[in-house]
Amino acid sequence: MSYIDGSIDRYLFFNEENSYSVIKIRISDTDEIELTHFEPTIIVCGFFPKLEKVTNYPFHGTLAHHNKYGIQYNAHSFESIMDNTYTGLVDYLSSDLFKGIGKKTAEKIVDKLGLSALDLIADDKNVLDEIPRINKQLKDSIHKQIVENRSLEATLVWLYGFEISPKMALKIYAVYGNQTIDTVKDNPYVLMETIEGIGFKRADEIGLKVGFAFDSPIRIQAVIYYLLNEYMNKYGDTFLDRDQLVEYTIRYLNNDEFEIDPVLVNDRLDKLIEVGRIIQKDDVVSLSFLYNAEKSIAMRIMKFQEEIDYHGKDIAIYISEFEKINSITYTKAQKTAIKTALQSQFSIITGGPGTGKTTVIKGIVDIYSLLHDHPAKATNIALAAPTGKAAKRLSLATELEAKTIHKLLEYDFNGTFNIDEHNPLDQKLVIIDEASMMDCLLARRLLNGIKSNAQIVFVGDANQLPSVGPGEVLNDLITSGLFNVVELDVIHRQAENSQIITLAYDILNQEINRTLFDHHPDRDFIRIQEQFVADKIVSEVRRLVDMGYDLLEDIQILIPVYKGLVGIDRINEMVQNTFNSQNKNFNIAYKDKTFFYNDKVMQLVNQPEDNVMNGDQGVVSGITEDDELLVDFSGNTVKYGLKDLENLTLAYAVSIHKSQGSEYRCVILPMVKSYTIMLKRKLMYTAVTRAKEKLLIVGDFEAYKRGVLGVDTPRNTLLKEFLNEEINQKKPDNLTIEDFL
């Protein structure tokens, strides 16, 4: 195999889907005798990500003579000499390592001193005297930092060459230290497992840049793992037929220029099973961490099966006293829910909107405190919910502190849960609201962090969408028939007149009520053709703002898809340009994203080091001279560099899944036929129940009808099977499961 070393003259073709490239290369060196003396450029073809013009690349492959295009070079792999790229140096000097240097100052340093800037400064700090706005103190600080961090510098600059943000590069260095470059060159796909925020696509970009072939065994393994993980996250399942996974992998790898051998895919899948990263059970496969999570949930939850004895204290009397003190009249089901929760080590309370779940939680908390002869504010009760907004609502209702589950389990900036089986919670009663939102990974963490002698109450609406992540924990526990479950089914007086709640139950019962198009103070259905829906949404937002509703705090547009005429991306852009245009010139842009000052935004990944999590909403509160974005998350201001902006998105419109656990004064819900594949009963029900005061449905009746009558596909999970296995291990051989229960 020969080589050609050169820089990019121009791109002739680039396929965004499979990265197949045709590039005109200006040759600087080659071992091809045919080209040595007289060919300044050559066409290079191969599979690699978009390459930088400023960088030299050695390509490895073979010369070919094309009938139409003449001599070309078919590259099987390439390398990147990335230690001193312009962008890498600028990112390094403007990173958090150098206090007082922003992006513009860093650019001035590299523009003046060139790609040898770091060496020049290390040798003589006075070269910085030529750079404006650098005083003696800053000069000394820069010089000292460069000298102290020569090994770190080489690693970070190398990583920045892959368009990795300074914050992410430091995360990688914190894990691998001086072995970072060697580790990433040997197998960049390990970053998918070890670094939160790096997925397959980013790891694959690095892998292809450092020379991994498209059919490299390591890359094929990474593709298999990535596709199984993507499937689980897209559909919420925790297992998949092995043959389907192999088929998906072949389809992903194959293209017009390349065909993978199925034997190689099966061999690599067997290797992943052999090393324990994927588990095969009969004919299905599962990611080991999901398989083990569901198995752990089953083992752990079966330990919380004791009945609680209050030594003659009559709980019914305590409930009556609580009703009198708080001027509350509980329904029979609510009383049963409170009594069951107090008498069981583990119980579940479920019910739709308006059935008084939060009122029941307050009763459980206060009566539990009375039964144990201590004030309700004692530290032996833990209240939590999956999202910050749900936790805040729970706190307001109970007048006790409620936390997100992550905060309850002391999730820190290293991505570590400090509350676990070795350091469990001290609280004796743990109540989790909005429990339907817990995926199997979070449920496992929670259960492992609770002492075996504690009581647990899960509260949620089983008819809502299941968790965004894999698994269907609450529904699996309810339908297993193994646990104490109380369903609240009576709508209370204060909710009886809500047409939003009425519509929610119509959707739940798959009924199309004749009052659907009637005008109600809290609900309207505006029928309009799809091509006019986007403009109508904007005009309805304007009308609500004129009525006094706040665009950032009160109004939320909920959409099930991102792309299209009435997709999240387009609607966000339209609302941004219509209602925040006064800040159009005060913006920051990165790739296809542009944020204005005072934009409503949402975090897309967990960022525990900044105390901000996936799904948190905030407002752009500033843009610095050094192209840094400041976002205010309810008093917590987080700084984003340019390359960190991929972790943010506009949030005037968000997905219905992302809205779970939140409530908004006004919800605008477009309904169009192009959503049809996404429209299902639970999704519709979840969207409608996010509205507190006003619900505006805009669009097509047929789309709405299809959604209401749509059948939700149950998730494929293993939890119930594992629960039954736990029971079978405990019962005598001559008894059936029914006898045991």
XYZ file of C-alpha atoms in Angstrom:
741
model
C 0.000 0.000 0.000
C 1.452 3.372 -1.015
C 0.941 6.838 0.436
C 0.251 10.364 -0.736
C 0.839 13.291 1.603
C -0.911 16.557 0.829
C -3.354 19.310 1.631
C -6.860 19.904 0.292
C -7.110 22.004 -2.830
C -10.897 21.684 -3.058
C -13.785 19.321 -2.422
C -15.420 17.841 -5.522
C -17.989 15.707 -3.687
C -18.989 14.843 -0.120
C -21.824 12.499 0.896
C -23.256 13.659 4.241
C -24.799 10.239 4.953
C -21.783 7.948 4.520
C -18.850 10.411 4.301
C -17.768 9.208 0.846
C -15.441 11.934 -0.417
C -13.871 12.987 -3.705
C -11.148 15.579 -3.050
C -8.533 17.318 -5.126
C -5.282 17.062 -3.146
C -2.172 19.219 -3.627
C 0.679 16.721 -3.284
C 3.567 17.524 -0.929
C 5.089 14.021 -0.769
C 4.412 10.537 -2.167
C 6.122 7.203 -2.778
C 4.249 6.745 -6.068
C 6.986 7.042 -8.685
C 4.411 7.808 -11.365
C 3.493 11.041 -9.552
C 6.835 12.066 -8.070
C 8.075 14.472 -10.712
C 5.178 15.988 -12.609
C 1.787 15.721 -10.857
C 1.121 18.686 -8.483
C -2.442 17.501 -7.691
C -4.485 14.286 -7.723
C -8.068 13.218 -7.096
C -8.374 11.197 -3.870
C -11.499 9.080 -3.220
C -12.461 7.375 0.032
C -14.580 7.356 3.168
C -13.552 10.028 5.658
C -15.214 12.943 7.456
C -14.995 16.530 6.227
C -11.319 17.451 6.354
C -9.727 20.824 7.101
C -7.943 22.779 4.387
C -5.271 24.040 6.775
C -4.120 20.534 7.718
C -1.759 18.134 5.931
C -2.989 14.551 5.547
C -1.091 11.375 4.624
C -3.448 9.091 2.632
C -2.765 5.342 2.319
C -4.163 3.352 -0.596
C -3.599 2.510 -4.233
C -3.396 4.353 -7.561
C -6.154 3.610 -10.052
C -6.837 4.585 -13.656
C -10.451 5.632 -14.129
C -11.790 5.412 -17.700
C -13.503 8.786 -17.415
C -11.502 10.730 -14.812
C -7.988 9.429 -15.445
C -5.521 8.819 -12.610
C -7.046 8.880 -9.124
C -6.042 7.576 -5.701
C -8.352 5.200 -3.784
C -7.566 5.895 -0.137
C -8.263 3.147 2.369
C -7.175 5.217 5.366
C -5.657 8.553 6.267
C -3.943 10.313 9.150
C -4.079 13.855 10.396
C -1.069 15.836 11.560
C -3.055 17.831 14.067
C -0.638 18.937 16.758
C -0.527 22.566 15.637
C -3.779 23.602 14.015
C -4.827 27.225 14.177
C -8.216 26.436 15.760
C -6.590 24.030 18.209
C -4.178 26.676 19.476
C -6.893 29.331 19.718
C -9.170 26.970 21.651
C -6.317 26.011 23.959
C -5.294 29.580 24.775
C -8.917 30.686 25.290
C -9.798 27.701 27.499
C -10.318 27.840 31.256
C -6.635 27.054 31.766
C -5.744 30.641 30.881
C -7.637 33.153 32.976
C -8.010 36.529 31.323
C -7.644 35.314 27.711
C -10.744 35.225 25.570
C -11.129 33.977 22.030
C -10.268 37.317 20.389
C -7.069 37.742 22.391
C -6.091 34.138 21.654
C -6.597 34.782 17.936
C -4.353 37.862 18.134
C -1.607 35.790 19.786
C -1.718 33.045 17.137
C -2.069 35.558 14.297
C 1.057 37.361 15.506
C 3.204 34.436 16.654
C 1.978 31.715 14.295
C 1.598 27.983 14.907
C 4.771 27.965 17.043
C 3.190 30.396 19.500
C 3.373 28.067 22.505
C 7.062 27.270 21.969
C 7.911 30.944 21.466
C 6.091 31.976 24.660
C 7.664 29.138 26.653
C 11.142 30.210 25.491
C 10.610 33.941 25.991
C 7.468 35.412 27.569
C 8.406 38.860 26.251
C 7.169 37.917 22.777
C 3.726 38.671 24.246
C 4.696 42.356 24.523
C 3.675 42.697 20.884
C 0.085 41.642 21.669
C -2.332 44.462 22.634
C -4.115 44.359 26.027
C -1.693 41.875 27.633
C -0.166 43.436 30.753
C 2.802 42.135 32.738
C 0.666 40.149 35.188
C -1.222 38.361 32.401
C 2.021 37.794 30.469
C 3.622 36.117 33.489
C 0.498 34.027 34.097
C 0.353 32.781 30.464
C 4.036 31.917 30.439
C 3.839 30.056 33.750
C 0.775 28.078 32.664
C 2.370 27.024 29.355
C 5.594 25.919 31.039
C 3.724 23.944 33.705
C 1.416 22.241 31.243
C 3.557 21.190 28.279
C 2.310 17.565 28.357
C -1.290 18.667 28.917
C -0.925 21.273 26.168
C 0.093 18.755 23.522
C -2.858 16.522 24.372
C -5.463 19.270 24.464
C -4.329 20.952 21.264
C -4.405 17.546 19.552
C -7.956 16.923 20.800
C -9.124 20.400 19.800
C -8.177 19.529 16.245
C -11.191 17.201 16.213
C -13.542 20.103 17.056
C -13.825 18.862 20.637
C -14.675 21.683 23.029
C -12.126 22.687 25.680
C -14.495 21.520 28.417
C -14.895 18.097 26.792
C -11.173 17.794 26.100
C -10.423 18.359 29.783
C -12.952 15.638 30.657
C -11.093 13.211 28.414
C -7.717 14.231 29.817
C -9.027 13.786 33.377
C -9.762 10.131 32.556
C -6.712 9.196 30.465
C -4.061 11.764 31.414
C -0.807 11.501 29.464
C -2.095 8.317 27.793
C -4.921 10.226 26.073
C -3.407 10.500 22.601
C -2.231 6.871 22.522
C -5.600 5.653 23.860
C -7.627 7.636 21.344
C -5.375 6.579 18.456
C -5.623 2.910 19.498
C -9.405 2.933 19.967
C -11.317 6.233 19.942
C -14.573 4.327 20.388
C -13.808 3.760 24.092
C -14.795 7.419 24.542
C -18.421 6.374 23.966
C -18.315 4.391 27.214
C -16.080 6.505 29.404
C -16.919 10.127 28.553
C -20.444 11.432 29.070
C -21.414 13.581 26.100
C -19.425 11.684 23.460
C -21.507 9.341 21.347
C -20.706 7.131 18.408
C -20.834 9.827 15.733
C -18.247 12.009 17.450
C -16.039 8.999 18.274
C -16.382 7.786 14.679
C -15.290 11.162 13.298
C -12.149 10.842 15.398
C -11.701 7.185 14.444
C -11.865 7.896 10.725
C -9.552 10.890 11.066
C -6.871 8.866 12.864
C -6.998 6.210 10.182
C -9.541 3.512 11.101
C -10.876 1.738 8.010
C -14.623 1.513 7.405
C -14.488 -2.273 7.905
C -12.109 -2.223 10.862
C -13.225 -4.897 13.392
C -13.040 -2.304 16.189
C -15.247 0.078 14.189
C -17.766 -2.666 13.367
C -18.038 -3.512 17.068
C -18.618 0.161 17.827
C -21.322 0.352 15.137
C -23.108 -2.725 16.543
C -23.030 -1.302 20.060
C -24.112 2.136 18.852
C -27.058 0.800 16.837
C -28.318 -1.354 19.710
C -28.020 1.606 22.055
C -29.767 3.905 19.546
C -32.597 1.393 19.139
C -33.096 1.118 22.910
C -33.157 4.894 23.319
C -35.458 5.451 20.351
C -38.052 2.813 21.193
C -37.513 2.350 24.923
C -37.042 -1.402 24.623
C -34.444 -3.244 26.673
C -33.878 -6.107 24.238
C -33.860 -6.778 20.489
C -33.855 -9.881 18.297
C -30.264 -10.773 17.421
C -31.084 -11.166 13.716
C -32.609 -7.670 13.630
C -29.466 -6.159 15.122
C -27.273 -7.899 12.550
C -29.587 -6.688 9.772
C -29.510 -3.092 11.068
C -25.708 -3.191 11.256
C -25.293 -4.467 7.702
C -27.732 -1.851 6.419
C -25.839 0.909 8.264
C -22.416 -0.144 6.976
C -23.383 -0.914 3.385
C -23.512 1.747 0.697
C -22.958 2.122 -3.037
C -19.192 1.868 -2.644
C -18.878 -0.674 0.155
C -20.480 -3.976 1.179
C -19.843 -5.591 4.539
C -19.519 -9.353 5.037
C -22.358 -10.585 7.342
C -19.966 -13.173 8.801
C -17.751 -10.335 10.035
C -20.739 -8.611 11.708
C -21.806 -11.820 13.485
C -18.226 -12.451 14.544
C -17.929 -8.958 16.058
C -21.295 -9.354 17.811
C -20.090 -12.627 19.312
C -16.988 -10.794 20.511
C -19.116 -8.158 22.270
C -21.105 -10.957 23.919
C -17.909 -12.765 24.904
C -16.494 -9.705 26.683
C -19.849 -9.028 28.385
C -20.776 -5.706 26.805
C -23.848 -7.281 25.214
C -25.844 -10.127 26.759
C -27.681 -12.719 24.689
C -30.696 -14.473 26.241
C -32.218 -17.074 23.923
C -32.555 -15.283 20.553
C -32.524 -11.719 21.883
C -29.699 -9.381 22.824
C -29.487 -6.568 25.347
C -26.906 -4.023 26.398
C -25.348 -5.460 29.545
C -25.977 -2.329 31.610
C -29.697 -2.374 30.743
C -30.010 -6.119 31.301
C -28.280 -5.839 34.672
C -30.333 -2.771 35.606
C -33.657 -4.567 35.154
C -32.329 -7.657 36.917
C -31.106 -5.507 39.812
C -34.482 -3.704 40.064
C -36.254 -7.067 40.351
C -33.848 -8.356 43.005
C -33.929 -5.126 44.985
C -37.679 -4.393 44.871
C -38.532 -7.882 46.126
C -36.678 -7.063 49.347
C -39.253 -4.350 50.188
C -42.174 -6.681 50.877
C -42.727 -6.389 54.624
C -45.944 -5.034 56.187
C -45.488 -2.183 58.664
C -46.866 -2.684 62.161
C -47.859 0.435 64.123
C -48.579 -1.545 67.280
C -52.282 -0.934 67.581
C -52.404 2.585 66.185
C -55.477 2.968 63.974
C -54.426 4.697 60.738
C -58.073 5.453 59.860
C -58.343 7.684 62.949
C -55.188 9.563 61.972
C -56.582 10.090 58.464
C -59.824 11.507 59.903
C -57.883 13.885 62.138
C -55.801 15.036 59.202
C -58.971 15.704 57.163
C -60.422 17.864 59.946
C -57.239 19.861 60.501
C -56.746 20.537 56.777
C -60.442 20.828 55.802
C -60.028 17.965 53.344
C -62.481 15.219 52.456
C -60.670 12.237 51.002
C -62.405 9.776 48.693
C -62.470 6.103 49.593
C -59.663 5.423 47.079
C -57.527 8.224 48.515
C -57.914 6.873 52.047
C -56.981 3.421 50.788
C -53.937 4.897 49.044
C -52.722 6.610 52.222
C -53.344 3.541 54.374
C -51.669 1.203 51.880
C -48.622 3.469 51.574
C -48.199 3.682 55.331
C -48.657 -0.050 55.929
C -46.490 -1.319 53.049
C -42.757 -1.291 52.541
C -43.361 -0.683 48.865
C -46.534 0.629 47.235
C -47.681 2.401 44.097
C -50.302 5.136 43.750
C -51.488 5.936 40.252
C -54.137 8.234 38.820
C -54.877 10.811 36.150
C -55.076 14.610 36.404
C -57.482 15.999 38.983
C -57.593 12.810 41.083
C -55.654 14.334 43.977
C -52.333 12.472 43.898
C -50.447 15.418 45.414
C -53.042 15.804 48.189
C -52.567 12.129 48.995
C -48.785 12.604 49.189
C -49.261 15.427 51.687
C -51.497 13.144 53.768
C -48.933 10.333 53.717
C -46.130 12.677 54.802
C -48.024 14.322 57.667
C -49.692 11.162 58.966
C -46.416 9.236 58.784
C -44.863 11.943 60.951
C -47.717 11.742 63.464
C -47.475 7.942 63.623
C -43.763 8.217 64.385
C -44.194 11.097 66.840
C -41.953 13.590 65.084
C -42.594 16.816 63.152
C -43.177 16.609 59.411
C -40.007 18.577 58.731
C -37.868 15.822 60.259
C -35.016 14.471 58.170
C -36.345 10.920 57.861
C -38.632 11.680 54.874
C -37.265 12.108 51.341
C -39.395 13.582 48.561
C -38.152 13.508 44.981
C -39.165 13.596 41.323
C -37.273 13.021 38.066
C -37.296 16.708 36.975
C -36.653 20.007 38.707
C -40.091 21.406 37.851
C -41.879 18.322 39.192
C -39.791 18.478 42.370
C -40.649 22.163 42.808
C -44.404 21.440 42.491
C -44.089 18.642 45.027
C -42.254 20.917 47.428
C -44.921 23.646 47.161
C -47.712 21.127 47.780
C -46.152 19.451 50.828
C -44.256 22.437 52.254
C -41.236 20.144 52.543
C -38.031 20.140 50.541
C -38.274 18.010 47.412
C -35.301 17.287 45.156
C -34.684 15.792 41.775
C -33.755 12.117 42.027
C -30.258 12.977 40.801
C -29.799 15.521 43.601
C -31.267 13.137 46.161
C -28.653 10.569 45.124
C -25.928 13.265 45.176
C -24.989 13.056 41.504
C -21.797 15.107 41.180
C -19.823 16.865 38.455
C -17.795 13.688 37.836
C -20.969 11.870 36.838
C -20.909 9.815 40.049
C -23.870 8.950 42.286
C -22.494 9.313 45.807
C -25.581 7.723 47.354
C -25.490 4.018 46.550
C -25.676 0.569 48.181
C -22.492 1.338 50.134
C -23.646 4.788 51.264
C -27.474 4.676 51.305
C -29.954 7.398 52.205
C -30.684 7.929 55.892
C -34.397 8.600 55.294
C -36.899 5.930 56.299
C -39.694 7.047 53.937
C -38.938 7.799 50.277
C -41.716 9.152 48.048
C -41.102 9.508 44.306
C -43.588 11.593 42.297
C -43.911 11.375 38.494
C -42.505 7.853 38.761
C -43.563 6.993 35.198
C -40.622 9.112 34.015
C -37.991 6.871 35.640
C -36.090 4.692 33.198
C -34.557 1.432 34.362
C -31.098 2.944 34.927
C -32.343 5.692 37.244
C -34.726 3.298 39.028
C -31.832 0.953 39.699
C -29.723 3.784 41.119
C -32.604 4.895 43.328
C -33.421 1.453 44.730
C -29.753 0.705 45.405
C -29.525 3.931 47.399
C -32.406 3.111 49.768
C -31.908 1.073 52.951
C -33.687 -2.272 53.113
C -35.686 -1.221 56.194
C -37.096 1.927 54.555
C -40.531 2.449 52.982
C -40.949 3.440 49.324
C -43.949 5.004 47.596
C -44.050 5.482 43.822
C -46.650 7.991 42.629
C -47.429 8.575 38.970
C -49.809 8.463 36.066
C -49.384 5.117 34.307
C -51.283 6.477 31.285
C -48.615 9.062 30.490
C -45.754 8.425 28.120
C -43.166 6.092 29.602
C -39.662 7.296 30.390
C -37.518 8.912 27.715
C -34.815 6.325 28.452
C -35.178 2.551 28.059
C -37.551 0.505 30.194
C -41.093 0.925 31.456
C -40.512 0.515 35.166
C -43.721 1.897 36.681
C -46.013 0.114 34.229
C -44.088 -3.166 34.544
C -44.341 -3.049 38.331
C -48.079 -2.274 38.182
C -48.968 -4.929 35.602
C -46.823 -7.608 37.283
C -49.576 -7.969 39.891
C -46.975 -8.479 42.616
C -47.245 -5.197 44.503
C -49.741 -3.055 46.376
C -51.218 -0.672 43.800
C -54.003 1.850 44.411
C -55.607 3.687 41.501
C -57.243 7.069 42.086
C -60.139 7.394 39.667
C -62.396 10.172 40.985
C -61.957 13.705 39.605
C -62.265 16.274 42.388
C -64.608 19.227 42.439
C -61.969 21.849 41.660
C -61.017 19.908 38.509
C -64.520 18.949 37.381
C -65.049 22.131 35.363
C -61.711 21.881 33.564
C -62.283 21.196 29.882
C -58.571 20.369 29.619
C -58.994 17.481 32.047
C -62.232 16.430 30.358
C -60.411 16.262 27.033
C -57.558 14.292 28.631
C -59.971 11.601 29.785
C -61.696 11.586 26.402
C -58.306 10.843 24.838
C -57.617 8.190 27.460
C -60.947 6.519 26.691
C -60.406 7.011 22.928
C -63.575 9.080 22.624
C -64.144 11.896 20.121
C -66.567 14.194 21.956
C -68.964 16.415 19.997
C -67.851 19.421 22.083
C -64.301 19.149 20.711
C -64.655 22.250 18.515
C -66.660 24.307 21.003
C -64.974 27.375 22.443
C -64.145 27.023 26.137
C -62.402 29.517 28.433
C -59.515 27.071 28.912
C -59.562 25.175 25.613
C -59.901 25.739 21.846
C -59.460 23.653 18.718
C -58.527 25.864 15.765
C -59.065 23.936 12.519
C -56.661 25.018 9.790
C -54.779 23.459 6.881
C -51.236 22.253 7.501
C -49.517 24.862 5.309
C -50.997 27.637 7.470
C -50.413 26.048 10.888
C -46.947 27.515 11.509
C -48.092 31.087 10.883
C -51.190 30.479 13.034
C -49.010 29.292 15.923
C -47.039 32.543 15.739
C -50.220 34.640 15.674
C -51.646 32.713 18.662
C -48.425 33.275 20.592
C -48.765 36.992 19.835
C -52.383 36.962 21.041
C -51.428 35.223 24.301
C -48.572 37.682 24.887
C -50.985 40.577 24.310
C -53.291 39.002 26.911
C -50.462 39.216 29.456
C -48.918 35.751 29.275
C -45.125 35.647 29.364
C -43.484 34.023 26.348
C -40.590 32.626 28.367
C -42.400 31.539 31.518
C -46.015 30.786 30.591
C -46.297 29.650 26.965
C -45.007 26.344 25.639
C -45.418 24.898 22.145
C -45.367 21.084 22.145
C -44.530 19.202 18.933
C -43.777 15.489 18.419
C -41.209 15.862 15.581
C -38.143 18.023 14.904
C -38.132 18.337 11.123
C -40.726 19.515 8.630
C -43.037 22.440 7.939
C -44.463 22.290 11.469
C -41.469 20.722 13.193
C -39.759 21.888 16.360
C -36.734 23.338 14.535
C -38.745 25.539 12.144
C -41.240 26.732 14.756
C -38.420 27.664 17.136
C -36.754 29.712 14.415
C -40.036 31.459 13.513
C -40.844 32.348 17.128
C -37.269 33.492 17.751
C -37.272 35.791 14.710
C -40.768 37.127 15.439
C -40.583 37.788 19.164
C -36.872 38.270 19.829
C -35.855 40.109 16.662
C -34.835 43.198 18.657
C -31.839 41.117 19.804
C -31.046 39.740 16.350
C -27.733 41.577 16.162
C -26.714 40.440 19.627
C -26.254 36.773 18.817
C -23.841 33.870 18.778
C -23.754 31.195 16.076
C -22.151 27.768 15.791
C -22.744 25.463 12.824
C -26.527 25.444 12.259
C -27.422 27.024 15.632
C -27.943 30.722 16.351
C -28.925 32.083 19.757
C -30.058 35.642 20.495
C -29.873 37.421 23.815
C -33.020 36.610 25.859
C -33.784 33.415 23.908
C -35.541 30.545 25.673
C -33.216 27.517 25.536
C -32.992 23.943 26.768
C -30.064 21.777 27.852
C -29.685 18.550 25.841
C -27.223 16.542 27.953
C -26.412 16.133 31.635
C -23.775 18.667 32.673
C -23.432 17.979 36.405
C -20.272 20.066 36.737
C -22.461 23.115 36.072
C -25.497 21.820 37.977
C -27.607 21.634 34.805
C -29.290 18.505 33.483
C -30.850 17.215 30.287
C -34.228 18.922 29.766
C -33.561 21.951 31.996
C -34.839 25.206 30.484
C -33.157 28.575 30.795
C -32.817 32.005 29.217
C -29.810 33.484 27.397
C -28.659 36.191 29.785
C -25.529 37.421 28.023
C -22.985 37.043 25.225
C -19.398 37.977 26.039
C -16.833 39.661 23.793
C -15.038 36.320 23.609
C -18.033 34.540 22.061
C -19.227 32.856 25.223
C -22.929 32.384 25.877
C -24.368 32.884 29.357
C -27.568 31.032 30.213
C -29.614 31.633 33.349
C -31.191 28.407 34.638
C -33.442 29.768 37.412
C -30.622 31.664 39.090
C -27.819 29.292 38.060
C -25.772 30.993 35.325
C -23.834 28.617 33.075
C -21.160 29.650 30.569
C -20.958 27.995 27.130
C -18.039 28.235 24.717
C -18.763 28.011 20.981
C -18.283 24.260 20.776
C -20.422 23.708 23.885
C -23.421 25.154 22.042
C -24.173 21.712 20.612
C -25.480 20.957 24.122
C -28.186 23.640 23.798
C -31.276 24.140 21.668
C -34.031 26.740 21.404
C -37.013 25.871 23.603
C -39.986 27.972 22.485
C -41.114 24.642 21.042
C -40.021 21.342 22.599
C -40.872 17.702 22.124
C -43.740 16.216 24.116
C -41.292 13.736 25.639
C -39.118 16.608 26.884
C -42.179 18.262 28.484
C -42.829 15.353 30.855
C -42.808 16.375 34.485
C -43.547 20.003 33.611
C -46.714 22.084 33.563
C -47.299 25.344 31.692
C -49.987 27.996 31.971
C -50.556 27.838 28.186
C -49.847 24.979 25.805
C -50.084 25.247 22.016
C -50.379 21.826 20.417
C -50.247 21.631 16.605
C -51.948 18.627 14.980
C -51.013 17.889 11.357
C -51.080 14.795 9.171
C -47.303 14.798 8.729
C -47.080 13.839 12.430
C -49.210 10.726 11.854
C -46.501 8.142 12.453
C -45.798 9.710 15.881
C -49.370 10.366 17.004
C -50.497 7.882 19.653
C -52.914 8.021 22.557
C -50.341 8.317 25.365
C -48.440 11.044 23.544
C -51.650 13.047 23.041
C -52.718 12.503 26.642
C -49.312 13.594 27.969
C -49.306 16.739 25.820
C -52.808 17.812 26.850
C -52.155 17.274 30.574
C -49.176 19.673 30.483
C -51.614 22.639 30.204
C -52.781 24.273 33.435
C -54.909 27.210 32.215
C -55.134 27.235 28.424
C -54.827 24.607 25.709
C -54.842 25.569 22.021
C -54.941 22.731 19.507
C -54.112 24.063 16.033
C -54.498 22.058 12.856
C -56.278 19.077 11.377
C -59.116 17.073 12.943
C -58.124 13.888 11.094
C -54.629 14.078 12.595
C -56.154 14.529 16.059
C -58.510 11.596 15.460
C -55.686 9.320 14.344
C -53.754 10.225 17.462
C -56.645 9.516 19.823
C -57.415 6.206 18.139
C -53.747 5.286 17.663
C -52.525 2.174 19.409
C -49.483 2.539 21.679
C -46.904 -0.156 21.017
C -45.875 -1.729 24.339
C -42.193 -1.662 25.094
C -40.222 -4.897 25.065
C -38.695 -5.205 28.528
C -37.370 -7.974 30.760
C -38.337 -6.615 34.190
C -41.486 -8.720 34.684
C -39.604 -11.845 33.623
C -36.883 -11.080 36.170
C -39.522 -10.479 38.883
C -40.999 -13.903 38.232
C -37.536 -15.439 38.326
C -36.998 -13.877 41.752
C -40.274 -15.420 42.987
C -39.449 -18.824 41.536
C -36.117 -18.835 43.346
C -37.838 -18.233 46.683
C -40.852 -20.566 46.523
C -40.793 -24.318 47.310
C -40.754 -26.589 44.246
C -44.226 -27.974 44.914
C -45.945 -24.572 44.895
C -47.074 -22.489 41.950
C -46.542 -18.741 41.722
C -50.214 -18.272 42.548
C -49.822 -20.336 45.728
C -46.860 -18.268 46.731
C -48.764 -15.017 46.198
